[in-house]
Coordinates of C-alpha atoms in Angstrom, one line a residue:
M1 CA 38.1 169.1 255.8
S2 CA 41.0 172.1 256.1
E3 CA 40.5 175.3 253.6
Q4 CA 43.1 175.0 250.2
P5 CA 45.8 176.5 250.5
N6 CA 45.3 180.2 248.3
V7 CA 48.4 179.4 245.4
K8 CA 50.0 181.6 243.7
I9 CA 52.2 181.2 241.5
Y10 CA 53.3 183.8 238.1
V11 CA 54.1 182.6 235.7
C12 CA 57.0 185.1 233.6
H13 CA 56.3 185.5 230.1
H14 CA 58.6 189.1 228.5
K15 CA 57.2 188.3 224.6
N16 CA 54.1 187.3 223.1
S17 CA 53.3 182.9 223.9
P18 CA 51.3 181.6 224.5
R19 CA 49.5 181.3 227.5
Y20 CA 47.1 179.8 229.9
Q21 CA 46.2 180.5 233.5
N22 CA 43.5 179.6 236.3
E23 CA 43.2 180.2 239.6
C24 CA 46.6 179.1 240.6
L25 CA 49.1 180.1 237.7
I26 CA 48.9 183.3 236.6
P27 CA 50.8 185.1 233.3
I28 CA 52.9 187.8 233.9
W29 CA 54.3 190.1 231.5
A30 CA 58.0 191.0 233.1
G31 CA 59.6 193.7 232.8
K32 CA 56.8 195.8 231.3
A33 CA 58.0 198.7 232.5
I34 CA 60.9 198.4 229.7
S35 CA 59.7 196.1 227.2
N36 CA 59.1 196.8 223.0
E37 CA 56.8 194.2 223.2
V38 CA 53.3 193.6 221.8
M39 CA 50.8 191.5 224.4
D40 CA 47.7 189.6 222.6
G41 CA 45.0 189.9 225.9
E42 CA 45.1 190.4 228.8
I43 CA 48.3 190.3 231.1
I44 CA 49.3 192.4 234.3
G45 CA 52.2 193.0 235.0
D46 CA 55.3 193.8 236.8
D47 CA 56.0 197.9 236.6
T48 CA 52.4 198.1 238.9
L49 CA 52.0 199.9 242.9
D50 CA 56.1 198.9 244.9
N51 CA 57.9 197.4 242.0
I52 CA 61.5 197.3 240.1
S53 CA 60.6 196.8 236.2
A54 CA 62.9 199.1 235.1
K55 CA 66.0 196.4 236.3
N56 CA 64.6 193.5 234.7
K57 CA 67.3 194.0 232.1
T58 CA 69.7 193.0 234.7
Y59 CA 67.3 191.3 237.7
C60 CA 65.3 189.4 234.4
E61 CA 62.4 186.8 236.3
M62 CA 63.5 188.3 239.7
T63 CA 61.2 192.1 239.2
V64 CA 58.5 190.1 238.7
L65 CA 59.9 188.0 242.0
Y66 CA 60.3 191.2 243.6
W67 CA 56.4 192.4 242.7
M68 CA 55.2 189.3 244.3
W69 CA 57.1 190.5 247.5
K70 CA 55.7 194.1 247.3
N71 CA 52.5 193.4 246.2
V72 CA 50.7 189.9 247.0
E73 CA 49.0 188.2 249.5
A74 CA 49.2 183.9 249.9
D75 CA 49.9 181.3 251.2
Y76 CA 52.1 179.8 249.5
Y77 CA 54.3 181.7 246.3
G78 CA 55.6 180.4 243.2
L79 CA 57.7 181.6 240.1
F80 CA 57.4 179.5 237.1
H81 CA 58.7 180.9 233.3
Y82 CA 56.8 180.6 230.3
R83 CA 58.2 177.7 228.6
R84 CA 59.3 176.0 232.5
L85 CA 56.9 175.3 234.8
L86 CA 57.2 172.3 237.0
N87 CA 55.2 168.8 236.9
F88 CA 52.6 168.2 239.9
N89 CA 52.2 164.3 238.8
R90 CA 55.1 161.5 239.2
A91 CA 54.2 159.9 236.6
V92 CA 55.8 161.1 233.2
T93 CA 58.5 160.3 232.0
D94 CA 58.7 163.3 228.9
F95 CA 58.8 166.5 229.8
H96 CA 57.8 168.4 226.9
F97 CA 55.6 170.1 225.6
A98 CA 54.0 171.7 222.8
Q99 CA 50.4 174.1 223.6
F100 CA 48.3 174.2 227.2
D101 CA 45.5 171.6 225.6
E102 CA 43.3 169.9 227.8
E103 CA 45.6 166.5 227.8
T104 CA 48.7 169.0 228.4
I105 CA 47.6 170.5 231.8
N106 CA 46.3 166.9 232.8
K107 CA 49.4 165.2 232.0
F108 CA 51.8 167.9 234.1
G109 CA 49.4 168.7 236.9
W110 CA 48.2 172.2 235.9
H111 CA 45.3 172.5 236.9
S112 CA 44.1 174.0 240.5
E113 CA 43.1 171.2 242.1
R114 CA 46.0 169.8 241.9
I115 CA 48.4 172.5 241.8
K116 CA 47.3 173.5 245.7
E117 CA 46.8 169.2 246.6
V118 CA 50.6 168.9 245.6
C119 CA 51.6 172.4 248.1
E120 CA 50.2 171.7 251.3
Q121 CA 52.5 168.1 251.3
Y122 CA 55.5 171.0 251.4
D123 CA 56.7 174.2 253.1
I124 CA 58.6 175.1 250.0
I125 CA 58.9 172.8 246.6
S126 CA 62.0 174.1 244.0
S127 CA 62.9 172.7 240.2
G128 CA 65.1 169.6 240.2
L129 CA 68.7 169.5 241.1
I130 CA 71.1 169.4 238.2
N131 CA 74.4 167.7 238.4
L132 CA 76.9 170.0 236.4
F133 CA 78.5 168.0 233.5
R134 CA 81.2 169.4 231.4
I135 CA 80.5 168.8 228.0
D136 CA 84.1 169.0 226.7
Y137 CA 84.4 166.0 229.3
P138 CA 81.6 164.4 230.2
E139 CA 83.5 162.4 232.8
Y140 CA 84.2 164.8 235.3
L141 CA 81.7 167.1 237.6
F142 CA 82.3 170.6 237.6
T143 CA 81.6 172.7 241.7
N144 CA 78.9 174.7 241.4
Y145 CA 81.7 177.4 241.6
E146 CA 83.9 175.9 238.6
Q147 CA 80.3 176.3 236.8
Y148 CA 79.8 179.4 237.9
S149 CA 83.6 181.2 236.8
H150 CA 83.5 178.8 233.2
S151 CA 79.9 180.9 231.9
H152 CA 80.7 184.4 234.2
N153 CA 82.6 186.1 235.7
S154 CA 84.3 184.5 239.1
K155 CA 84.7 187.7 240.5
D156 CA 81.4 188.1 240.9
I157 CA 80.8 185.0 242.7
D158 CA 83.2 185.9 244.7
I159 CA 81.6 189.6 246.0
A160 CA 78.1 187.6 246.3
M161 CA 80.5 185.5 249.1
S162 CA 81.3 187.9 250.5
I163 CA 78.5 190.1 251.2
I164 CA 77.0 187.2 252.3
K165 CA 79.6 186.3 254.8
E166 CA 79.9 190.2 256.3
K167 CA 76.0 190.4 257.0
Y168 CA 75.4 187.4 256.9
P169 CA 77.5 184.9 258.8
E170 CA 75.9 182.8 260.2
M171 CA 74.9 181.3 257.1
Y172 CA 78.1 181.7 255.3
P173 CA 79.3 177.5 255.3
A174 CA 76.1 176.5 254.2
S175 CA 76.6 178.9 251.5
L176 CA 80.5 177.9 251.1
R177 CA 80.0 174.3 251.5
W178 CA 76.8 174.5 248.7
L179 CA 79.3 177.1 246.0
H180 CA 81.6 173.6 247.0
S181 CA 79.6 171.0 245.8
K182 CA 78.1 170.1 242.2
N183 CA 74.8 170.4 241.8
A184 CA 72.4 172.8 241.8
F185 CA 69.1 173.8 241.4
Y186 CA 68.6 176.7 238.6
C187 CA 66.1 178.8 236.5
N188 CA 64.8 180.2 240.1
M189 CA 62.1 178.5 239.9
L190 CA 60.3 177.7 243.8
I191 CA 56.8 177.4 246.0
M192 CA 57.8 178.9 248.9
K193 CA 55.0 179.1 251.5
K194 CA 54.2 182.3 252.9
E195 CA 56.4 181.6 256.5
Y196 CA 58.9 180.6 253.8
F197 CA 58.7 182.7 251.2
H198 CA 59.1 186.4 253.0
P199 CA 62.5 185.9 254.9
Y200 CA 64.4 184.6 252.2
C201 CA 63.0 187.5 249.9
A202 CA 64.2 190.7 252.3
W203 CA 66.7 187.7 252.7
L204 CA 67.8 188.4 248.8
F205 CA 67.1 190.9 247.7
D206 CA 69.3 192.7 250.7
V207 CA 71.7 190.7 249.2
L208 CA 70.6 191.8 244.9
F209 CA 70.8 195.1 246.1
E210 CA 73.4 195.4 247.6
L211 CA 75.2 193.2 245.0
E212 CA 74.3 195.7 242.1
K213 CA 76.2 198.5 244.8
R214 CA 79.9 196.5 244.4
L215 CA 79.7 195.4 240.5
D216 CA 81.3 196.5 237.7
I217 CA 78.7 195.2 234.3
S218 CA 79.5 198.4 232.5
H219 CA 81.8 195.8 229.8
Y220 CA 79.5 193.3 229.9
D221 CA 77.9 192.3 226.1
D222 CA 74.0 192.0 226.9
Y223 CA 73.6 188.7 228.2
Q224 CA 77.0 188.7 230.8
K225 CA 74.6 192.3 232.1
R226 CA 72.8 190.1 233.5
A227 CA 74.5 189.2 236.1
V228 CA 72.2 190.2 239.0
A229 CA 70.3 187.6 237.9
F230 CA 72.5 184.4 236.9
L231 CA 73.4 185.2 241.0
S232 CA 70.4 185.3 242.3
E233 CA 70.3 181.4 241.1
R234 CA 72.9 180.3 243.3
L235 CA 71.1 182.8 246.7
A236 CA 69.1 180.8 246.6
N237 CA 71.0 177.6 246.3
C238 CA 73.0 179.3 249.2
Y239 CA 70.3 180.1 250.7
M240 CA 68.0 176.3 250.5
A241 CA 71.5 174.9 251.8
Y242 CA 71.3 177.0 254.6
L243 CA 67.1 176.3 255.6
Q244 CA 67.6 172.2 255.2
E245 CA 70.9 172.4 257.6
K246 CA 69.2 174.6 259.9
E247 CA 66.1 173.1 260.0
S248 CA 65.5 169.7 260.5
N249 CA 61.9 169.3 259.8
L250 CA 61.5 171.7 256.7
R251 CA 59.2 170.0 255.1
Y252 CA 61.2 170.1 251.1
T253 CA 61.4 168.5 247.6
Q254 CA 61.6 169.2 244.5
R255 CA 60.1 168.1 240.8
D256 CA 61.1 168.1 237.0
V257 CA 61.1 170.6 235.0
V258 CA 58.0 170.7 232.1
Y259 CA 59.9 172.5 229.0
G260 CA 58.2 174.7 226.3
T261 CA 58.6 173.6 222.5
F262 CA 56.7 176.9 221.3

């Protein structure tokens, strides 16, 4: 029997909230370097060793992803949020939970053994694809470009695409096809085998750091100043679109998101 993989899924917390921890699911304080929050108990922060924790207001969960990339050794790397985790069991109809009790942990397969069992079957696991319905016109589906432009500044995603075209031209066609498709996964919720995680992060942060140089967010409100983080979600989809076209044997699956109600 082969040894089970070393799976490290970091669960981002930016405020005091219920936490659950085991060998695979590890709470982490996102943006600790600039946080005024008070957390109960012990929790690691993204402000140690090689980090960009101070960028959290604009990079959001990407400061944790960077910290993982630079400082963690694992076979599988994953990123969740304190109220958004993936379901590791298929036979579930209610995707909400109120607390991390044993019933909930069993229901969604959050024990380490179950998480490892699922992860080792795949190279990459993402949250599920969402169709981009318009609230005011539910019969119509947005494209990813239309949805971003509706919620944010279209100029910003234009800049992101231009960076891909300039620096990674081999990825541009797949990225463009994804941009004009009508579904996406969100929240940067990915679990990736080491062989995929490190090249992905090297690419992603190269693009994000260039984006940071080119974007003018000085006139944005606090919400829209998260442009780098919003764009990182779209870039994750672009990368996956490219990877799926490039690698026919890629073991990729999606899992439903489970939402905390606390």
